[in-house]
GROMACS .gro file of C-alpha atoms in nm:
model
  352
    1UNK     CA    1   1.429   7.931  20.980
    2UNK     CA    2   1.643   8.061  21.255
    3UNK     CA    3   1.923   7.815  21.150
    4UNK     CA    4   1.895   7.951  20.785
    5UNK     CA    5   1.931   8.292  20.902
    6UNK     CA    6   2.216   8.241  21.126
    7UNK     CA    7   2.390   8.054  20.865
    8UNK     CA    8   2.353   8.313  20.612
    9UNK     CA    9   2.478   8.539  20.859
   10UNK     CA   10   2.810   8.363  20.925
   11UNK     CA   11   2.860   8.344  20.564
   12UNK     CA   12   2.870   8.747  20.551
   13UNK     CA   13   3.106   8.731  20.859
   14UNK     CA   14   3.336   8.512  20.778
   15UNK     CA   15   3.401   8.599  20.415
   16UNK     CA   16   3.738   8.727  20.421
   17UNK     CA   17   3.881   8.475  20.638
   18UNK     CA   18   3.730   8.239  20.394
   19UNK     CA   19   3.925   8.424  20.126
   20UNK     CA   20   4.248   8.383  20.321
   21UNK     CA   21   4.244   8.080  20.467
   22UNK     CA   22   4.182   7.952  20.077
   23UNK     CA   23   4.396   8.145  19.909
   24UNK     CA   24   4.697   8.087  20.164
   25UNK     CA   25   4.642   7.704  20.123
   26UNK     CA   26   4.747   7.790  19.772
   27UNK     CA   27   5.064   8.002  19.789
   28UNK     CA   28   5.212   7.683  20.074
   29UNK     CA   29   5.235   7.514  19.696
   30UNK     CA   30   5.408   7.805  19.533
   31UNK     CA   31   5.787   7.697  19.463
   32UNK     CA   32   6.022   7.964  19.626
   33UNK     CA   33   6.249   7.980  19.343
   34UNK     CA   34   5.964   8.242  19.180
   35UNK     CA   35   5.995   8.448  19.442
   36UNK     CA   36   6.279   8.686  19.326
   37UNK     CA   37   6.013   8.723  19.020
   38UNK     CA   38   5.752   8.825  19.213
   39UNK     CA   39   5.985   9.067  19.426
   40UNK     CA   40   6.105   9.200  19.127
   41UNK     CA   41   5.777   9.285  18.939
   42UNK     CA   42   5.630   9.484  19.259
   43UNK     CA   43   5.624   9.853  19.245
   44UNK     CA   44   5.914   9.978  19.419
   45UNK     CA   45   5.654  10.198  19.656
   46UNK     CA   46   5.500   9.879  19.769
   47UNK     CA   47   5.589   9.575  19.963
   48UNK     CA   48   5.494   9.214  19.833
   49UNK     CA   49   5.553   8.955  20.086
   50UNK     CA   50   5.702   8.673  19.954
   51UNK     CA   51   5.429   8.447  20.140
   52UNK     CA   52   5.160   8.601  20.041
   53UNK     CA   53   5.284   8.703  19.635
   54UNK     CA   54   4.897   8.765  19.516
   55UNK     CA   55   4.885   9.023  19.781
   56UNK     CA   56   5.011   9.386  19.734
   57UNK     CA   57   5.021   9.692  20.007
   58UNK     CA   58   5.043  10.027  19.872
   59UNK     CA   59   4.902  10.135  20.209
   60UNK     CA   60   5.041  10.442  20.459
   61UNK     CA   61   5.278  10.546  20.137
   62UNK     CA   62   5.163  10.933  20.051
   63UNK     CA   63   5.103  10.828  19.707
   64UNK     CA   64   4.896  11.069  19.457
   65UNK     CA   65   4.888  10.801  19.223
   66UNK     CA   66   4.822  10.427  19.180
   67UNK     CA   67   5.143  10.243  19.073
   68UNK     CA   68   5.082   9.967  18.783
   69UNK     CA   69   4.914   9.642  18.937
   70UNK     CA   70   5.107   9.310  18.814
   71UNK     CA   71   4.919   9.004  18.639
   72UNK     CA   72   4.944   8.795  18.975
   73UNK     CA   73   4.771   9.039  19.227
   74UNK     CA   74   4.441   8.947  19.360
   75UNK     CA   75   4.436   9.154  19.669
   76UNK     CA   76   4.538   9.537  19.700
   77UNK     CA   77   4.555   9.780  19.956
   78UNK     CA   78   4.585  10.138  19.893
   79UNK     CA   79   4.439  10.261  20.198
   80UNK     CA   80   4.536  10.609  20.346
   81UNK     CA   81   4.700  10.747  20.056
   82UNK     CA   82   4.645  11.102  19.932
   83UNK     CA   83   4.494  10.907  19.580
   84UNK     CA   84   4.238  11.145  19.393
   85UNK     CA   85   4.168  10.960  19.096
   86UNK     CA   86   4.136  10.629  18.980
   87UNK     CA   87   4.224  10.573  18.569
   88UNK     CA   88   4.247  10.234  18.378
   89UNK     CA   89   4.600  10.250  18.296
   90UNK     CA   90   4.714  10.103  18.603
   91UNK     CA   91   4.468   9.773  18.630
   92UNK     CA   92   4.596   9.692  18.239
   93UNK     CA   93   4.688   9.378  18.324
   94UNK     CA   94   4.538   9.334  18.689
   95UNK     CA   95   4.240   9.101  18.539
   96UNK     CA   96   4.260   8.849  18.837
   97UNK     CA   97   4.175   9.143  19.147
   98UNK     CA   98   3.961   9.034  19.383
   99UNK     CA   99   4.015   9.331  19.602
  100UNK     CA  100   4.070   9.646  19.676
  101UNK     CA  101   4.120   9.844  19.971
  102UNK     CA  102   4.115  10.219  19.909
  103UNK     CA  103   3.957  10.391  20.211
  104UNK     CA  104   4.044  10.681  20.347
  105UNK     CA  105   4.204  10.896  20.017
  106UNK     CA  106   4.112  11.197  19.822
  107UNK     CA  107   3.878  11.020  19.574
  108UNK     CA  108   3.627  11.214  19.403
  109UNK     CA  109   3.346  11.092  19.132
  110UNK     CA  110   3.525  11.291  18.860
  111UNK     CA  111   3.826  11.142  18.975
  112UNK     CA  112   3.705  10.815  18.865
  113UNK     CA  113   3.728  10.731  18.478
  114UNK     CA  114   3.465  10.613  18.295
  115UNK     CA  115   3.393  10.258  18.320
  116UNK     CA  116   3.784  10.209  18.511
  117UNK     CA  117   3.567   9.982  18.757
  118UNK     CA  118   3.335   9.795  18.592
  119UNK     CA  119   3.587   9.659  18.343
  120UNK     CA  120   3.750   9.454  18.668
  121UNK     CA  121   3.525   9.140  18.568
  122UNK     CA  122   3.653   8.968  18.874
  123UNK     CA  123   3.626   9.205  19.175
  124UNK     CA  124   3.412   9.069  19.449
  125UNK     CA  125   3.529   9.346  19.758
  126UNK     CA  126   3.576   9.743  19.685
  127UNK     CA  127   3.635   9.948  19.992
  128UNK     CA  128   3.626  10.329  19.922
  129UNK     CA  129   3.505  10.479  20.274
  130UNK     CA  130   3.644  10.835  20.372
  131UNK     CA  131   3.680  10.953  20.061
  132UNK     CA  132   3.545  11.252  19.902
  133UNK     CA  133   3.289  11.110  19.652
  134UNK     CA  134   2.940  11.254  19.645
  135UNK     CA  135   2.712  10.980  19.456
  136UNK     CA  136   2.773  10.689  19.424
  137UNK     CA  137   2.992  10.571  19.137
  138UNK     CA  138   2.884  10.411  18.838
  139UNK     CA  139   2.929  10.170  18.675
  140UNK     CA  140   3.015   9.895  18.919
  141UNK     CA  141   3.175   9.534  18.869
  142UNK     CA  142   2.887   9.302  18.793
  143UNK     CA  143   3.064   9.049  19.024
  144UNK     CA  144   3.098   9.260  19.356
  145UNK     CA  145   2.983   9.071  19.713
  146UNK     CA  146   3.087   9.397  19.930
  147UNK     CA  147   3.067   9.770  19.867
  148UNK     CA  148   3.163   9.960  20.149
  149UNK     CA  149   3.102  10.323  20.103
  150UNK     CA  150   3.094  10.494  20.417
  151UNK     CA  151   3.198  10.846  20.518
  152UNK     CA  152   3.168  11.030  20.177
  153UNK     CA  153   2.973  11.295  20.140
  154UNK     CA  154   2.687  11.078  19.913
  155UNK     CA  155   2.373  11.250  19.859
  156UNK     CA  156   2.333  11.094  19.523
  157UNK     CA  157   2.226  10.752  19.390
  158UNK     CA  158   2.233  10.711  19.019
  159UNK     CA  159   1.927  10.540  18.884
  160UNK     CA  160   2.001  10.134  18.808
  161UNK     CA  161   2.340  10.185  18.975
  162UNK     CA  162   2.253   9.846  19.179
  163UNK     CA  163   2.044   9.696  18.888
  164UNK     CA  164   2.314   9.446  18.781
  165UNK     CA  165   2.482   9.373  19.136
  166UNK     CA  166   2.265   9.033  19.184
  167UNK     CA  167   2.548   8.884  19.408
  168UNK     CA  168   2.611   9.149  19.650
  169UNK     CA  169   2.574   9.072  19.968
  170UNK     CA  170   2.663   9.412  20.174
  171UNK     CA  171   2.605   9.753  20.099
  172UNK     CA  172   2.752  10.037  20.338
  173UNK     CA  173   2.660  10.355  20.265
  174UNK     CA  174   2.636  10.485  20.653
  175UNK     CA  175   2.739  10.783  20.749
  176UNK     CA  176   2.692  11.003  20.462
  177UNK     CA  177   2.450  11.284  20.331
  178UNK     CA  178   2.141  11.094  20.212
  179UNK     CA  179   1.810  11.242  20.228
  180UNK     CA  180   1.434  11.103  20.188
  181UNK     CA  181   1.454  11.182  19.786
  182UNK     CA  182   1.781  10.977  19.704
  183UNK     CA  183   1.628  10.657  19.786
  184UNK     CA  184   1.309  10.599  19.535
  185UNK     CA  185   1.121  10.254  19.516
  186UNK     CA  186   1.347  10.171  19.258
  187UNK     CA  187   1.730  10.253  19.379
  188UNK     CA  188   1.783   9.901  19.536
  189UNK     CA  189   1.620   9.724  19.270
  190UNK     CA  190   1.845   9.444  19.129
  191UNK     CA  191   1.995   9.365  19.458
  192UNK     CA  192   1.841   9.025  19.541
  193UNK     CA  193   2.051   8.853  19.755
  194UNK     CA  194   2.169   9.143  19.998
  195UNK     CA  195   2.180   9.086  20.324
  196UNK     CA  196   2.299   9.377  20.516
  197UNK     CA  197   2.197   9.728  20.418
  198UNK     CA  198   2.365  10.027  20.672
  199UNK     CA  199   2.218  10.332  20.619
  200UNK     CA  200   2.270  10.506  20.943
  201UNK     CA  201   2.398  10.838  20.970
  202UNK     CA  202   2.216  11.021  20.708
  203UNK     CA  203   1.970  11.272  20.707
  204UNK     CA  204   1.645  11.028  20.712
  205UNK     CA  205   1.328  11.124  20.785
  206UNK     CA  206   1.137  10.837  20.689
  207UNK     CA  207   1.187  10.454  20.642
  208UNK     CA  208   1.356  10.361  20.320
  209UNK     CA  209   1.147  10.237  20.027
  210UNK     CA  210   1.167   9.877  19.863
  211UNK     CA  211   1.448   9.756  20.070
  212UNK     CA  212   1.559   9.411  19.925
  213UNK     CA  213   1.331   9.127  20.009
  214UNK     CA  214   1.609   8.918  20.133
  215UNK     CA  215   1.769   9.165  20.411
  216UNK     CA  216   1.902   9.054  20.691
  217UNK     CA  217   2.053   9.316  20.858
  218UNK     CA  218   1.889   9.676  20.886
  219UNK     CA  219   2.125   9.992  21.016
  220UNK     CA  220   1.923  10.284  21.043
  221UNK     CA  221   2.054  10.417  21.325
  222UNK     CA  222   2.146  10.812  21.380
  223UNK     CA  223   1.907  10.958  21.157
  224UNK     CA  224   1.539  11.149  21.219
  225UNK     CA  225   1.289  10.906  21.167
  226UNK     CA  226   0.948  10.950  21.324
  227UNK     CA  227   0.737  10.681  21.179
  228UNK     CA  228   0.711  10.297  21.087
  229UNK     CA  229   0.460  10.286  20.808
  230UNK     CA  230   0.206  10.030  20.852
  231UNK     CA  231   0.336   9.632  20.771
  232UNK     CA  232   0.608   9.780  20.661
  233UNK     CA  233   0.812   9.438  20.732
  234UNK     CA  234   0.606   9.238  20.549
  235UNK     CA  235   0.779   9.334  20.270
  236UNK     CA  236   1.137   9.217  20.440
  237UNK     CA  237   1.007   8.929  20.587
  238UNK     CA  238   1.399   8.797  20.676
  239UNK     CA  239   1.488   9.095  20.898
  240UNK     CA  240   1.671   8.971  21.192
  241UNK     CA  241   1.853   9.256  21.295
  242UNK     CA  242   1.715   9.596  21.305
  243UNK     CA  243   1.866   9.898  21.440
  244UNK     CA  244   1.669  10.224  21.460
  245UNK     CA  245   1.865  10.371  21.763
  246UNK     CA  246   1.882  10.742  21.755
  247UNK     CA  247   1.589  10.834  21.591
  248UNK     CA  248   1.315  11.014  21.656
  249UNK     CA  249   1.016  10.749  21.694
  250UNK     CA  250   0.739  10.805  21.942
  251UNK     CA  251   0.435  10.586  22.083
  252UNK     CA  252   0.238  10.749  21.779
  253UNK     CA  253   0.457  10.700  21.517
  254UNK     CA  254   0.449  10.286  21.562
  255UNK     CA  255   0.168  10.050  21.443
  256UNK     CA  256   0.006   9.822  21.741
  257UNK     CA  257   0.181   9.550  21.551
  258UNK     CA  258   0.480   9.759  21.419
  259UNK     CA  259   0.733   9.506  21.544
  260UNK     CA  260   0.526   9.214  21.645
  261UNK     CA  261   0.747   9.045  21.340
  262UNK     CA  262   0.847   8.685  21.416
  263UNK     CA  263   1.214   8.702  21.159
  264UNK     CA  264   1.312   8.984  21.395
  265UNK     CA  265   1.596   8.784  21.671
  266UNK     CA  266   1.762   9.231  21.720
  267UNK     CA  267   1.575   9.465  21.747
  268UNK     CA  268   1.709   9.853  21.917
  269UNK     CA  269   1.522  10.099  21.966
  270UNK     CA  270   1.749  10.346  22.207
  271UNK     CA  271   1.794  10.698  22.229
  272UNK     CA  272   1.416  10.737  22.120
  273UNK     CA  273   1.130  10.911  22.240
  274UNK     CA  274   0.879  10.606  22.377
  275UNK     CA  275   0.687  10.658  22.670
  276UNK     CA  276   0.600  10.287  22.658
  277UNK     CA  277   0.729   9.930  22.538
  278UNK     CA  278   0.597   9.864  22.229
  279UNK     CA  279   0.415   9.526  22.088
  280UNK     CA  280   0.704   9.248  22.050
  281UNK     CA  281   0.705   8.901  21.919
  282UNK     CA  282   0.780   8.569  22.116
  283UNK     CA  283   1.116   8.512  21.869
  284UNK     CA  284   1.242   8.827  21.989
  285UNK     CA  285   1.565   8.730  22.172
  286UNK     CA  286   1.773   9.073  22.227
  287UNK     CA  287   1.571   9.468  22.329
  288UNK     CA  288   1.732   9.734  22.346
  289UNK     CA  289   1.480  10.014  22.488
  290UNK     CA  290   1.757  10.242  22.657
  291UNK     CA  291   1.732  10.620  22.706
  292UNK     CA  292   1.374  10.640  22.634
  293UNK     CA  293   1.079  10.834  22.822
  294UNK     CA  294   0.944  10.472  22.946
  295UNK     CA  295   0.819  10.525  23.303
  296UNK     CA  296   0.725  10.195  23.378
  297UNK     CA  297   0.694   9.817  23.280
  298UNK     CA  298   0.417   9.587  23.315
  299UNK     CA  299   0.503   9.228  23.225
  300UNK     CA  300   0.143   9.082  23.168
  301UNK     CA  301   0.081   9.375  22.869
  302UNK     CA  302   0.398   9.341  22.726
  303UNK     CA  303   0.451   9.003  22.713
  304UNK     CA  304   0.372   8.842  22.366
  305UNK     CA  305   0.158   8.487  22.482
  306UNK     CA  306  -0.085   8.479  22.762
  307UNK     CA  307   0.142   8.469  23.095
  308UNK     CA  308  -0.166   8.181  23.175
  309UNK     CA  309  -0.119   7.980  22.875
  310UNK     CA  310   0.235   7.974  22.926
  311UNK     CA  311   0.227   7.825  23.215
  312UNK     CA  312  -0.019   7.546  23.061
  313UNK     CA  313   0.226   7.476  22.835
  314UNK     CA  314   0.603   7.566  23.016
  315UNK     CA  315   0.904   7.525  22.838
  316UNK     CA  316   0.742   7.271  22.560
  317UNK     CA  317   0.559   7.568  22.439
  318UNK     CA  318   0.589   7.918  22.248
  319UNK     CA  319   0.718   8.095  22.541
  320UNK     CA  320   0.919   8.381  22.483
  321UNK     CA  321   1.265   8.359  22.355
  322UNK     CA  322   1.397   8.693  22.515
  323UNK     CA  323   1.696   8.686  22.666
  324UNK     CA  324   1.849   9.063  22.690
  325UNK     CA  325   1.606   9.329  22.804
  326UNK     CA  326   1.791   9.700  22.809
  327UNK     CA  327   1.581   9.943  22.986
  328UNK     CA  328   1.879  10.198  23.165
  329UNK     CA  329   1.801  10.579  23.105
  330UNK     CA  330   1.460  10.603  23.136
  331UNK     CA  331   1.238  10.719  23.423
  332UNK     CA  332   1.202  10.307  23.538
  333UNK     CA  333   1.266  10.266  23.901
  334UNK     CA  334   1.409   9.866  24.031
  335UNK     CA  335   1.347   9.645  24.138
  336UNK     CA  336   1.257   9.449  23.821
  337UNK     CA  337   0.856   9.327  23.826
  338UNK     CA  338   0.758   8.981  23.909
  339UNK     CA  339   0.561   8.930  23.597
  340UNK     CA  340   0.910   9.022  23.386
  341UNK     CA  341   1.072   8.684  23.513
  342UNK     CA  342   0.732   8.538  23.488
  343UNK     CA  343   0.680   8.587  23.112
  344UNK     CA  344   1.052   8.597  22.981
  345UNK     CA  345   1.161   8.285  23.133
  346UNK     CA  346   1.480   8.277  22.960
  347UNK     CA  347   1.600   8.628  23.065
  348UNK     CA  348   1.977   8.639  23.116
  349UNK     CA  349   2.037   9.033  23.227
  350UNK     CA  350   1.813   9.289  23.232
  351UNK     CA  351   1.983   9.624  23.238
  352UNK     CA  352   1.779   9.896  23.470
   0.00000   0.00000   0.00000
């Protein structure tokens, strides 16, 4: 299972070099002669390299307004730019775009024309972070893999905006102005291979409903939640990475088995309010417990298999997997206990 998730997982990471590397195998069999054709058909505010001619960079130019997108053009970046709106007229005849890069403009959701982005059949990546849109927009390329929307001001999520989206992958929406009521049990629906979800920086008071079964990666970080509802994994049984740093969970507000999850490799838990280390499983490889209230550790209760069974069966057994344990800022005084090294066997630095 472990070697599924991790290959998912570099997958998602190394998309876009996967893009380049393939595309750049094919422009080493472009003939130079059409070069002057592709220099002449770029927009005269943007540069197209001649080695990479399905690329175009509108980017750092003060433009107010997209220029028209040739045929050819599969990537585009139109990053910081003072761009407001975004109108069909100039992706006419960019049918092949695979991306777009337009983070950090002026782009609002009434600056956006009705269906502009869901008739680009072929887009698989559409950046639009620090921008000034307040829900998110709708309707979306049925295609997309990536839709990074952090740093707007979203506190809106049209209903069935992510019904259609079956192939994305990741959906960033941290750092915006969500509360409780935007997400309902049904706002993800549709979603079913996504594998990293960032929500953090909103205004969160409780755990998200019907995150997507298939989730790898959870960001909740920086928001004000005080309580993990009962199994409330069961439902993401592929979690491997879960960030809840920055919250405001207590001993009270987590089940005896809250995180005793055996998907979960991540899990961080800082800048919280825990007097205590809470219930982990053996699979658990990385905790990060810093700046808590924890005053001190005792190896034999936290550790997840009998400390005498694991000696029965050593390293042949289920002994626990843990190898970073981050316990700085609390009220913990060193050295480390003996029954730590005992139980985590495969401890590589313990921060105290």
């Amino acid at each position: 299972m472990i070697l599924k998730v991790y290959t998912s997982l570099l997958l998602l990471f190394l998309a876009n070099s996967v893009w380049t590397r393939t595309v750049r195998q094919i422009y080493d069999d472009l003939d130079p002669e059409h070069w002057s054709r592709y220099t002449s058909e770029c927009p005269q505010e943007c540069f197209c390299p001649p080695s990479f001619p399905n690329a175009l960079y509108c980017d750092n130019k003060g433009l107010k307004e997209i220029p028209a997108i040739p045929a050819r053009i599969w990537y585009l970046y139109l990053q910081n730019n003072l761009i407001e709106t975004l109108s069909e007229k100039p992706f006419v005849n960019a049918t092949h775009l695979r991306w777009i890069n337009l983070n950090k403009n002026k782009i609002t959701n009434n600056g956006i024309e009705s269906g502009v982005l869901s008739k680009l059949k072929r887009l698989l990546y559409l950046f639009l972070e620090d921008n000034e849109l307040e829900e998110v927009p709708a309707p979306l390329p049925v295609g997309l893999e990536q839709l990074r929307l952090a740093r707007n001001k979203i506190s809106r999520i049209p209903e069935g905006v992510f019904s259609n989206l079956e192939n994305l992958t990741l959906l960033d929406l941290h750092q915006n102005s969500l509360l409780d009521s935007a997400l309902q049990s049904d706002t993800f629906q549709g979603l079913n291979n996504l594998m990293q979800l960032n929500i953090a920086k909103n205004s969160l008071k409780k755990m998200p409903l019907s995150i997507p079964a298939n989730t790898l990666q959870l960001f909740l970080d920086n928001n004000s939640i005080e309580v993990i509802p009962e199994n409330y994994f069961s439902a993401i049984p592929k979690v491997t990475f879960l960030r809840l740093n920055y919250n405001k969970l207590s001993d009270d507000g987590i089940p005896p088995n809250g995180f005793n999850v055996s998907s979960i490799l991540d899990l961080q838990l800082s800048h919280n309010q825990l007097t205590k280390i809470p219930p982990i499983n053996a699979h658990l490889e990385h905790l990060h417990l810093d700046h808590n209230k924890i005053k001190s550790v005792n190896g034999t209760q936290i550790c997840p298999v009998s400390i005498a069974l694991e000696e029965d069966y050593g390293y042949y057994g289920n002994i626990p997997r843990l190898r970073y344990l981050r316990l700085d800022g609390n009220e913990i005084q060193p050295p480390i206990p003996l029954d730590i090294m005992i139980c985590f066997r495969l401890l590589q630095a313990v921060v105290i």
